[in-house]
Amino acid sequence: YSLKSTKELLFQEREIRNLSAEIESLKNPQNLNPSPRLDELREENTRLKYRLNILKRSLQEEKTHCGKSTMNINQQLQEIFGEAIRTSCPELENPPLAVTPNQQPKFGDYQCNSAMAMAQMLKAKGLKVSPREIAEKIIQNLPDNELVQKTEIAGPGFINIHLKKTFVSKLLSHLLINGAQPPPLAARKKVVVDFSSPNIAKEMHVGHLRSTIIGESMSRLFEFLGYDVLRLNHVGDWGTQFGMLIAHLQDKFPDYLTVSPPISDLQAFYKESKKRFDEDEDFKKRAYQCVVRLQSKEPDFIKGWNLICDVSRREFQKVYDCLDIKLIERGESYYQELMTEVVKEFDGKGLTQMDEGRKLVFVPGQSIPLTIVKSDGGYTYDTSDLAAIRQRLFEEKADIIIYVTDSGQATHFQVVFAAAQMIGWYDPQVTRVEHAGFGVVLGEDKKKFKTRSGDTVRLMDLLEEGLKRSMDKLKEKERDKALTPEELVKAQRAVAFGCIKYADLSHNRINDYIFSFDKMLDDRGNTAAYLLYAFTRIRSIARLANIDEAMLKKAAETTEVILDHEKEWKLGKCILRFPEILQKILDDLLLHTLCDYLYELATTFTEFYDSCYCVEKDRQTGEVIKVNMWRMLLCEATAIIMAKGFEILGINPVQRM
């Protein structure tokens, strides 16, 4: 589905609007002077209507068969009902359009709830029309389409929508042949996701875990949908603490310029230097001198700084390797030169004010100002975040920028974004700049997650504990007897890291969440362990029936997916809700929606599998007697969607568990 056909669709839609407007004006008797041209105009009207219908039909067909994309049924229904609503009430500007999946299957598959709100809007204009009358009008004006089998009006004016089974079946075949494909993009937008962001010389802890997991998953979602994604790690690699670290490095390893210092425990090294900084006045003075010399880019000091950064990077990379995280490091040091430009620009536009030697920026409507220059002439987080957003907008040419940090920084980012808008760097109507905040990680005692001694939990310790516990769980299930040593290690890593990620992503990121290994490794309920076992079971059905990939592929092209049993129908519709779910997450960046959906898909599959025979075997010999091919295809379609969902969440399923 190419850009060319997207342009054609837009052109056709514009043409339809123009023709509709022409027809409306022809309907208006004030525009028609009784003249010999009247018959001619009527004829023209009929011709226009005919052309309009042909265009509408071809547009509908184009959208229905849009290349390899998996159709978003909700979006299609919104377009169909949107058109009917506009035709029914042309006097309403922007009439409300509400189409949602129906919670109770007996009332249909989807529901349009616009009539009640439209009745209110008409009432405000002095027109009294009941919601039921509006609903009837909407149904009468529904354009020709392949999706809707029938509609019914319920209650005060809900429209229940029943989908055509043949159409749903056709969409499932399309999915089986093409795989889960993203919707067409009109233009390939550039997205910057800023996440993880640990501090050099400090160890990654549980707080970094959330940002890393959520940011990675958001990046994967944007990538799947066809965006050009730049994943940035805005590490803390500049500032006064480096003076203290370099001064301590000079004392402890005087030959650091020629012999690489054996700093294995950077955390301890940091604590030692901090203790000296707090207690020894001479050391403190030297530390400040080191900062000045580092900022002046003296080679020996840059070398010391690089050594410390490299030790940290190696430690961070161990975490990123475990969790399969891809990031480009662009720390605070990267923006140093750009900060001077930022201050100049704010000064030049008269947007700065002096206050006790500090340079402040007051943003209308914001409760706190930004400090862009400290009284000692140094820059701040505010300056570096302004420099970063400016670079991302002008050099990276980002269309979307997402910052994934804890909710405690929400106010800071709100002011930074408002300042960037005030100075004219971006228009929020055109560029999407958003802070995706998250709550804190709590221990099972519902207090901030810490070790028994009250220290912050090291991320590497947490991941190693996860590996240990997942191996215990696999052995408890006697998987060590069924799997080869290599398969067992693969399963161990998939379960451990999959469970840690899923436990985080399955909670609404805005809320705090309780970290519990027991809960996350439980194979019942909405957990990665349950989903991974369910996925492995689905994948094994074809294997047990001796059906290989080639046979499934051939069946997808030749076998109709029959949806007569209520559990087949329920599963078929659930599978096809995947594009709607992704669209919702694209709008609100809440990934737990995908976890909830995958859990619903797995439980819907279990209901189907328990009620509908896929493979019949001889009870005595265990030989396969009959394979129900369209049901095997439903198993395959479920697995395709689950695998794609796992990929977006960064969970690695294994074929055998």
XYZ file of C-alpha atoms in Angstrom:
657
model
C 0.000 0.000 0.000
C 2.125 2.819 -1.333
C 2.371 6.538 -0.759
C 0.981 6.930 -4.293
C -2.288 5.199 -3.386
C -2.469 7.233 -0.134
C -2.287 10.407 -2.254
C -4.918 9.001 -4.620
C -7.219 8.307 -1.660
C -6.774 11.840 -0.343
C -7.489 13.238 -3.808
C -10.616 11.070 -4.106
C -11.823 12.156 -0.676
C -11.339 15.822 -1.641
C -13.225 15.191 -4.892
C -16.095 13.586 -2.913
C -16.286 16.600 -0.599
C -16.393 19.010 -3.567
C -19.074 16.976 -5.334
C -21.145 16.702 -2.141
C -20.955 20.481 -1.677
C -22.041 21.007 -5.302
C -25.009 18.659 -4.829
C -26.017 20.470 -1.599
C -25.942 23.829 -3.390
C -28.066 22.408 -6.227
C -30.635 21.233 -3.658
C -31.027 24.799 -2.358
C -33.941 26.413 -4.246
C -32.598 29.940 -3.636
C -29.707 29.097 -5.909
C -32.017 28.080 -8.749
C -33.515 30.911 -10.772
C -36.403 29.506 -12.801
C -34.603 29.468 -16.077
C -34.218 27.298 -19.143
C -31.079 25.884 -17.435
C -33.156 24.114 -14.746
C -33.452 20.816 -16.635
C -29.812 21.012 -17.528
C -28.885 21.477 -13.834
C -31.108 18.581 -12.756
C -29.416 16.363 -15.279
C -26.017 17.572 -14.017
C -27.174 16.797 -10.441
C -28.062 13.196 -11.385
C -24.737 12.795 -13.183
C -22.811 14.165 -10.165
C -24.650 11.836 -7.775
C -23.817 8.860 -9.983
C -20.132 9.888 -10.130
C -20.097 10.475 -6.377
C -21.403 6.955 -5.680
C -18.802 5.383 -7.971
C -16.020 7.340 -6.244
C -17.302 6.397 -2.785
C -17.457 2.725 -3.727
C -13.953 2.689 -5.206
C -12.617 4.547 -2.140
C -14.234 1.964 0.159
C -12.748 -0.897 -1.894
C -9.286 0.744 -1.897
C -9.396 1.022 1.890
C -10.741 -2.480 2.393
C -8.013 -4.088 0.315
C -5.178 -1.784 1.302
C -2.207 -3.922 0.349
C -0.774 -6.128 3.052
C -1.903 -4.037 6.032
C -4.003 -5.648 8.735
C -7.243 -3.681 8.685
C -8.313 -1.634 11.693
C -12.029 -2.574 11.834
C -12.889 0.137 14.354
C -11.333 2.808 12.135
C -13.276 1.531 9.110
C -16.531 1.573 11.066
C -15.761 5.108 12.224
C -15.360 6.211 8.616
C -18.599 4.515 7.553
C -20.602 5.889 10.497
C -18.846 9.266 10.306
C -20.125 9.699 6.767
C -23.666 8.638 7.758
C -23.612 11.047 10.727
C -22.475 13.996 8.590
C -25.176 13.249 5.997
C -27.859 12.861 8.707
C -27.094 16.151 10.477
C -25.298 18.518 8.081
C -26.213 21.407 10.417
C -23.841 20.086 13.121
C -20.213 21.097 12.955
C -17.850 18.306 14.116
C -20.616 15.945 15.283
C -19.394 13.409 17.906
C -18.259 10.062 16.550
C -18.162 7.199 19.060
C -17.726 3.619 17.812
C -16.497 1.042 20.343
C -16.372 -2.773 20.608
C -19.539 -4.096 22.232
C -18.964 -5.447 25.738
C -21.883 -7.900 25.465
C -21.665 -10.081 22.340
C -25.422 -10.777 22.313
C -25.973 -7.121 21.380
C -23.610 -7.246 18.411
C -19.927 -6.731 17.783
C -19.543 -2.940 17.893
C -21.702 -0.058 19.032
C -22.181 3.519 17.801
C -23.144 5.830 20.679
C -23.230 9.182 18.872
C -26.995 9.799 18.724
C -27.413 10.904 22.372
C -24.680 13.561 22.195
C -25.989 14.728 18.793
C -29.486 15.176 20.259
C -27.969 17.386 22.985
C -26.121 19.482 20.391
C -29.299 19.938 18.315
C -31.224 20.860 21.468
C -28.678 23.624 22.131
C -29.471 24.923 18.619
C -33.179 24.952 19.504
C -34.022 21.776 17.529
C -35.852 19.039 19.426
C -35.056 15.604 17.960
C -34.992 12.355 19.945
C -31.758 10.262 19.922
C -33.727 7.312 18.478
C -34.837 9.417 15.493
C -31.215 10.455 14.921
C -30.080 6.820 15.192
C -32.692 5.803 12.578
C -31.500 8.566 10.271
C -27.853 7.446 10.688
C -28.784 3.856 9.765
C -30.685 5.043 6.662
C -27.635 7.029 5.532
C -25.049 4.262 5.975
C -23.008 4.018 2.747
C -22.532 0.705 0.915
C -19.841 -1.339 2.662
C -18.527 -4.867 3.099
C -18.323 -4.833 6.895
C -21.807 -4.434 8.340
C -24.252 -7.361 8.310
C -27.035 -5.562 10.197
C -27.707 -2.779 12.692
C -30.265 -2.453 15.507
C -31.271 0.454 17.695
C -31.242 -0.290 21.414
C -32.270 1.756 24.478
C -32.331 5.523 24.047
C -30.399 5.458 20.755
C -27.434 3.068 20.820
C -26.769 1.519 17.429
C -25.646 -2.109 17.724
C -23.483 -3.224 14.808
C -23.181 -6.841 13.645
C -20.201 -7.624 11.402
C -20.384 -9.891 8.343
C -18.829 -13.256 9.129
C -17.607 -13.699 5.555
C -15.795 -10.375 5.793
C -14.112 -11.237 9.122
C -13.122 -14.589 7.640
C -11.587 -12.806 4.634
C -9.580 -10.515 6.957
C -8.263 -13.540 8.888
C -7.111 -15.181 5.644
C -5.412 -11.891 4.700
C -3.608 -11.875 8.089
C -2.514 -15.507 7.681
C -1.095 -14.872 4.207
C 0.606 -11.523 4.934
C 1.369 -11.704 8.667
C 0.630 -8.873 11.106
C 1.324 -5.760 9.044
C 1.158 -2.133 10.209
C -1.353 0.326 8.754
C -0.136 2.494 5.858
C 1.691 5.672 6.879
C 1.036 8.840 4.866
C 4.558 10.049 5.736
C 7.468 8.472 7.610
C 7.773 10.577 10.739
C 10.895 10.921 12.873
C 10.471 9.942 16.525
C 12.988 10.590 19.312
C 12.511 8.485 22.462
C 14.627 9.646 25.415
C 14.836 6.843 28.005
C 16.953 4.925 30.546
C 19.331 7.849 31.311
C 21.468 6.539 34.218
C 24.269 8.616 35.772
C 27.888 7.810 35.014
C 29.798 6.486 38.053
C 26.579 5.391 39.706
C 25.027 1.968 39.320
C 21.767 1.410 37.547
C 18.983 0.749 40.024
C 15.295 -0.154 39.993
C 14.270 3.399 39.012
C 16.226 3.026 35.765
C 14.561 -0.327 35.122
C 11.151 1.226 34.495
C 12.410 3.945 32.142
C 14.516 1.390 30.220
C 11.733 -1.177 29.778
C 8.960 1.327 28.968
C 11.133 3.385 26.585
C 12.333 0.282 24.719
C 8.794 -0.982 24.253
C 7.522 2.402 23.018
C 10.413 2.514 20.527
C 9.508 -0.981 19.286
C 5.876 0.063 18.820
C 6.832 3.135 16.766
C 9.276 1.019 14.710
C 6.637 -1.614 13.954
C 4.253 1.138 12.818
C 6.867 2.351 10.334
C 8.289 5.424 12.078
C 11.964 6.379 11.939
C 13.007 6.006 15.601
C 16.043 7.480 17.334
C 16.492 5.937 20.821
C 18.548 8.267 22.992
C 20.243 7.606 26.319
C 20.644 11.049 27.955
C 23.217 9.920 30.532
C 24.506 12.163 33.325
C 28.140 12.406 32.196
C 29.040 16.019 33.046
C 29.049 18.284 36.087
C 30.827 18.930 39.389
C 30.927 15.271 40.487
C 33.469 14.598 37.711
C 35.941 16.997 39.314
C 35.704 14.995 42.504
C 36.086 11.662 40.651
C 39.081 12.826 38.576
C 40.848 14.256 41.682
C 40.337 10.898 43.447
C 41.559 9.037 40.340
C 44.777 11.128 40.291
C 45.460 10.248 43.934
C 44.567 6.575 43.788
C 46.031 5.737 40.352
C 48.700 8.409 39.619
C 49.776 6.531 36.457
C 46.204 6.436 35.029
C 47.362 8.178 31.834
C 49.620 5.246 30.875
C 48.198 2.274 32.788
C 44.487 1.638 32.671
C 43.257 1.795 36.300
C 41.626 -1.394 37.622
C 38.361 0.208 38.722
C 35.964 -2.702 38.976
C 33.662 -1.310 41.643
C 32.800 2.187 40.463
C 30.104 2.541 43.124
C 32.697 2.134 45.910
C 35.070 4.503 44.057
C 32.299 7.114 43.878
C 31.471 6.748 47.598
C 35.157 7.144 48.580
C 35.553 10.315 46.515
C 32.238 11.746 47.811
C 33.366 11.117 51.426
C 36.645 12.994 50.772
C 34.755 15.796 49.015
C 32.463 16.256 52.027
C 35.175 16.007 54.694
C 38.424 17.360 53.206
C 38.460 21.078 52.324
C 41.705 20.846 50.272
C 40.345 17.923 48.256
C 37.147 19.898 47.625
C 39.162 22.853 46.240
C 41.159 20.515 43.974
C 37.926 18.885 42.792
C 36.569 22.278 41.712
C 39.846 23.043 39.884
C 39.538 19.697 38.106
C 36.010 20.642 36.942
C 37.314 23.892 35.452
C 40.166 22.074 33.689
C 37.781 19.367 32.409
C 35.417 22.036 31.068
C 38.393 23.717 29.383
C 38.913 20.359 27.578
C 42.501 19.775 28.870
C 43.587 16.413 27.327
C 44.676 14.733 30.606
C 41.379 15.572 32.251
C 39.353 14.485 29.223
C 41.259 11.166 29.358
C 40.385 10.687 33.050
C 36.762 11.550 32.314
C 36.676 9.044 29.414
C 38.142 6.282 31.616
C 35.416 6.759 34.232
C 32.683 6.916 31.554
C 33.962 3.708 29.907
C 33.875 1.732 33.184
C 30.263 2.846 33.663
C 29.282 2.085 30.082
C 30.511 -1.492 30.403
C 28.341 -1.944 33.502
C 25.281 -0.404 31.811
C 25.825 -2.610 28.764
C 25.530 -5.780 30.880
C 21.996 -4.696 31.828
C 21.145 -3.679 28.242
C 22.400 -7.034 26.912
C 20.223 -8.977 29.372
C 17.110 -6.990 28.487
C 17.888 -6.708 24.739
C 17.900 -2.889 24.769
C 19.225 -0.809 21.863
C 20.267 2.775 22.659
C 22.474 5.554 21.336
C 24.295 7.336 24.135
C 24.084 11.086 23.973
C 24.916 12.436 27.411
C 24.843 15.918 28.883
C 28.402 16.469 27.602
C 27.043 16.317 24.026
C 24.961 19.461 24.597
C 27.664 21.608 26.298
C 28.438 23.798 23.266
C 24.762 24.078 22.378
C 23.865 25.498 25.814
C 25.706 28.746 25.065
C 23.570 29.113 21.909
C 20.389 28.559 23.943
C 21.288 31.289 26.449
C 22.183 33.665 23.575
C 18.853 32.996 21.862
C 16.773 33.613 25.012
C 18.820 36.763 25.746
C 18.443 37.973 22.158
C 14.663 37.743 22.351
C 14.575 39.546 25.700
C 13.201 36.494 27.510
C 15.685 36.372 30.411
C 15.662 38.164 33.774
C 18.463 38.532 36.309
C 17.840 37.489 39.920
C 20.686 37.547 42.491
C 23.231 36.796 39.780
C 21.152 33.993 38.222
C 19.635 34.187 34.752
C 15.981 33.099 34.790
C 13.319 32.474 32.158
C 9.719 33.059 33.254
C 7.136 31.255 31.121
C 3.556 32.614 31.210
C 1.180 30.194 32.928
C 4.001 28.257 34.618
C 4.450 28.403 38.397
C 8.255 28.150 38.452
C 10.913 29.816 36.268
C 13.785 28.020 34.523
C 17.306 28.798 35.745
C 19.461 28.821 32.625
C 22.635 30.299 34.157
C 23.643 29.873 37.830
C 25.195 32.719 39.829
C 28.665 31.127 39.311
C 28.130 31.236 35.520
C 27.500 27.464 35.234
C 24.631 25.840 33.388
C 21.864 23.659 34.867
C 19.586 20.735 33.982
C 17.174 23.346 32.643
C 19.815 24.628 30.191
C 20.834 21.139 29.050
C 17.209 20.041 28.549
C 16.503 23.179 26.500
C 19.641 22.520 24.427
C 18.556 18.893 23.923
C 15.017 19.741 22.791
C 16.359 22.424 20.438
C 18.859 19.975 18.892
C 16.161 17.320 18.490
C 13.773 19.736 16.802
C 16.200 21.519 14.478
C 18.993 19.033 13.776
C 17.165 15.716 14.125
C 13.994 17.285 12.650
C 11.856 15.222 15.031
C 8.074 15.127 14.514
C 7.528 13.372 17.849
C 9.687 13.562 21.007
C 8.896 11.331 23.995
C 10.647 11.657 27.363
C 10.345 8.543 29.554
C 11.212 9.522 33.136
C 9.538 9.227 36.532
C 6.450 11.342 37.195
C 8.411 13.454 39.694
C 9.914 15.291 36.710
C 6.542 16.140 35.137
C 6.570 19.799 36.244
C 10.152 20.304 35.054
C 9.326 19.020 31.565
C 6.074 20.970 31.450
C 8.046 24.213 31.948
C 10.776 23.181 29.455
C 8.147 22.378 26.780
C 6.280 25.632 27.469
C 9.547 27.633 27.158
C 10.365 25.904 23.845
C 6.901 26.855 22.545
C 7.196 30.421 23.860
C 10.467 31.016 21.977
C 8.883 29.552 18.827
C 10.862 26.322 18.472
C 7.764 24.211 17.886
C 4.000 24.332 17.569
C 2.242 21.605 19.628
C -0.394 21.332 16.846
C 2.361 20.201 14.459
C 5.006 18.529 16.648
C 4.134 16.117 19.432
C 6.369 16.597 22.481
C 5.359 14.543 25.487
C 6.541 13.442 28.914
C 5.571 9.805 29.500
C 5.881 9.711 33.286
C 5.741 6.638 35.506
C 5.259 5.780 39.181
C 7.832 4.332 41.564
C 8.651 0.670 42.216
C 7.505 -0.501 45.649
C 8.551 -3.548 47.649
C 5.962 -6.052 48.880
C 5.719 -3.957 52.072
C 4.350 -1.150 49.832
C 7.338 1.056 50.660
C 10.025 2.219 48.205
C 11.839 -0.871 46.901
C 15.142 -1.217 48.788
C 17.470 -3.950 50.083
C 17.214 -5.091 53.733
C 20.077 -2.776 54.649
C 18.113 0.130 53.159
C 20.278 0.502 50.020
C 18.864 0.972 46.536
C 18.558 -2.366 44.745
C 21.276 -2.851 42.095
C 19.738 -3.684 38.767
C 22.234 -6.442 37.991
C 21.446 -8.160 41.338
C 17.752 -8.007 40.500
C 18.269 -9.583 37.046
C 20.478 -12.338 38.493
C 17.880 -13.107 41.157
C 15.275 -13.339 38.357
C 17.449 -15.873 36.497
C 17.888 -17.985 39.624
C 14.168 -18.005 40.402
C 13.104 -18.776 36.841
C 15.447 -21.800 36.770
C 13.926 -23.009 40.077
C 10.456 -22.639 38.537
C 11.408 -24.570 35.377
C 12.931 -27.386 37.447
C 9.861 -27.487 39.662
C 7.850 -28.097 36.470
C 10.435 -30.747 35.479
C 11.279 -28.898 32.262
C 14.954 -29.772 32.828
C 14.022 -33.386 31.993
C 12.268 -32.496 28.727
C 14.658 -29.831 27.373
C 18.283 -29.942 26.251
C 20.702 -27.837 28.397
C 20.744 -25.142 25.646
C 16.934 -25.066 25.452
C 16.724 -24.881 29.245
C 19.010 -21.821 29.398
C 16.993 -20.175 26.598
C 13.764 -20.863 28.491
C 15.337 -19.592 31.746
C 16.332 -16.253 30.164
C 13.006 -15.900 28.296
C 10.999 -16.477 31.487
C 13.207 -14.362 33.813
C 13.573 -11.283 31.636
C 10.136 -11.658 30.028
C 8.510 -11.748 33.479
C 10.440 -8.721 34.760
C 9.472 -6.698 31.661
C 5.861 -7.832 31.607
C 5.340 -7.170 35.329
C 6.315 -3.566 34.657
C 4.489 -3.079 31.336
C 1.239 -4.762 32.438
C 0.675 -2.065 35.087
C -0.579 1.355 34.080
C 2.775 3.191 34.000
C 1.273 6.248 35.746
C 0.721 4.248 38.958
C 3.324 2.930 41.406
C 3.722 -0.827 41.211
C 4.666 -3.549 43.666
C 7.630 -5.667 42.629
C 7.113 -9.331 43.483
C 9.068 -12.213 41.940
C 6.436 -14.701 43.159
C 3.630 -12.869 41.363
C 5.541 -12.292 38.144
C 6.669 -15.940 37.867
C 3.168 -17.282 38.570
C 1.858 -19.131 35.527
C -1.749 -18.226 36.339
C -3.332 -14.874 35.645
C -2.090 -11.950 33.593
C 1.653 -12.719 33.719
C 4.394 -13.329 31.157
C 4.828 -16.881 32.492
C 1.165 -17.688 31.705
C 1.357 -16.074 28.244
C 4.653 -17.763 27.352
C 3.249 -21.193 28.291
C 0.007 -20.446 26.373
C 2.007 -19.402 23.298
C 4.208 -22.520 23.457
C 1.057 -24.657 23.726
C -0.551 -22.987 20.679
C 2.645 -23.444 18.666
C 2.790 -27.146 19.630
C -0.733 -27.943 18.296
C 0.377 -27.992 14.644
C 3.498 -29.977 15.597
C 1.398 -32.642 17.334
C -0.888 -32.832 14.279
C 2.184 -33.278 12.006
C 1.389 -30.074 10.139
C 4.372 -28.077 8.964
C 4.681 -24.438 7.939
C 4.297 -25.141 4.213
C 0.978 -26.970 4.812
C -0.317 -24.068 6.920
C 0.730 -21.567 4.248
C -1.072 -23.532 1.531
C -4.170 -23.890 3.732
C -4.204 -20.122 4.382
C -4.546 -19.555 0.636
C -7.123 -22.259 -0.041
C -9.192 -22.848 3.119
C -11.946 -20.517 4.247
C -11.840 -19.765 7.992
C -15.322 -20.784 9.153
C -16.657 -18.908 12.169
C -19.951 -20.698 12.877
C -19.213 -21.776 16.453
C -19.635 -18.884 18.930
C -16.106 -19.492 20.289
C -14.619 -19.392 16.758
C -16.446 -16.111 16.133
C -15.292 -14.653 19.474
C -11.668 -15.616 18.804
C -11.732 -14.378 15.186
C -12.941 -10.923 16.271
C -10.472 -10.777 19.170
C -7.523 -11.521 16.833
C -8.562 -8.685 14.505
C -8.734 -6.098 17.319
C -4.911 -5.950 17.346
C -4.600 -2.850 15.065
C -7.168 -0.981 17.215
C -5.135 -1.727 20.346
C -1.918 -0.418 18.762
C -3.710 2.743 17.588
C -4.921 3.394 21.138
C -1.389 2.995 22.547
C -0.019 5.306 19.863
C -2.459 7.949 21.152
C -1.935 7.575 24.923
C 1.422 5.685 25.217
C -0.057 3.294 27.818
C 1.436 -0.123 27.094
C -0.593 -2.055 29.677
C -3.418 -1.979 27.090
C -1.364 -4.359 24.917
C -0.696 -6.665 27.902
C -4.409 -6.734 28.788
C -5.235 -7.510 25.160
C -2.703 -10.374 24.909
C -4.101 -11.856 28.115
C -7.648 -11.565 26.733
C -6.487 -13.179 23.465
C -4.861 -16.089 25.356
C -7.960 -16.715 27.517
C -10.286 -16.402 24.482
C -8.071 -18.931 22.701
C -8.318 -21.323 25.676
C -12.142 -21.079 25.588
C -12.062 -21.829 21.836
C -9.622 -24.735 22.223
C -11.659 -26.277 25.037
C -14.893 -26.123 22.995
C -13.730 -26.744 19.411
C -11.780 -29.818 18.303
C -8.743 -28.853 16.233
C -7.225 -32.316 16.058
C -9.026 -35.615 16.702
C -6.947 -38.571 17.818
C -7.626 -42.248 18.245
C -8.017 -42.832 21.997
C -6.244 -46.188 21.861
C -3.350 -45.542 19.479
C -3.045 -41.753 19.838
C -2.941 -41.528 16.032
C -4.303 -38.397 14.345
C -7.639 -39.274 12.703
C -8.872 -35.878 11.631
C -7.428 -32.383 11.408
C -9.815 -29.474 11.348
C -7.873 -27.157 9.043
C -9.781 -23.894 9.497
C -9.405 -24.260 13.267
C -5.685 -24.918 12.818
C -5.611 -21.618 10.916
C -7.303 -19.867 13.867
C -4.540 -21.290 16.107
C -1.936 -19.957 13.671
C -3.562 -16.490 13.469
C -3.590 -16.294 17.287
C 0.114 -17.216 17.388
C 0.976 -14.587 14.717
C -0.618 -11.812 16.800
C 0.844 -13.050 20.105
C 4.339 -13.213 18.590
C 4.011 -9.649 17.258
C 2.703 -8.454 20.648
C 5.656 -10.121 22.409
C 8.050 -8.480 19.953
C 6.660 -5.011 20.777
C 6.914 -5.728 24.521
C 10.482 -6.988 24.061
C 9.604 -10.496 25.261
C 11.382 -13.391 23.617
C 9.171 -16.494 23.327
C 10.848 -19.890 22.946
C 9.470 -22.696 20.818
C 9.688 -25.227 23.642
C 9.235 -24.627 27.355
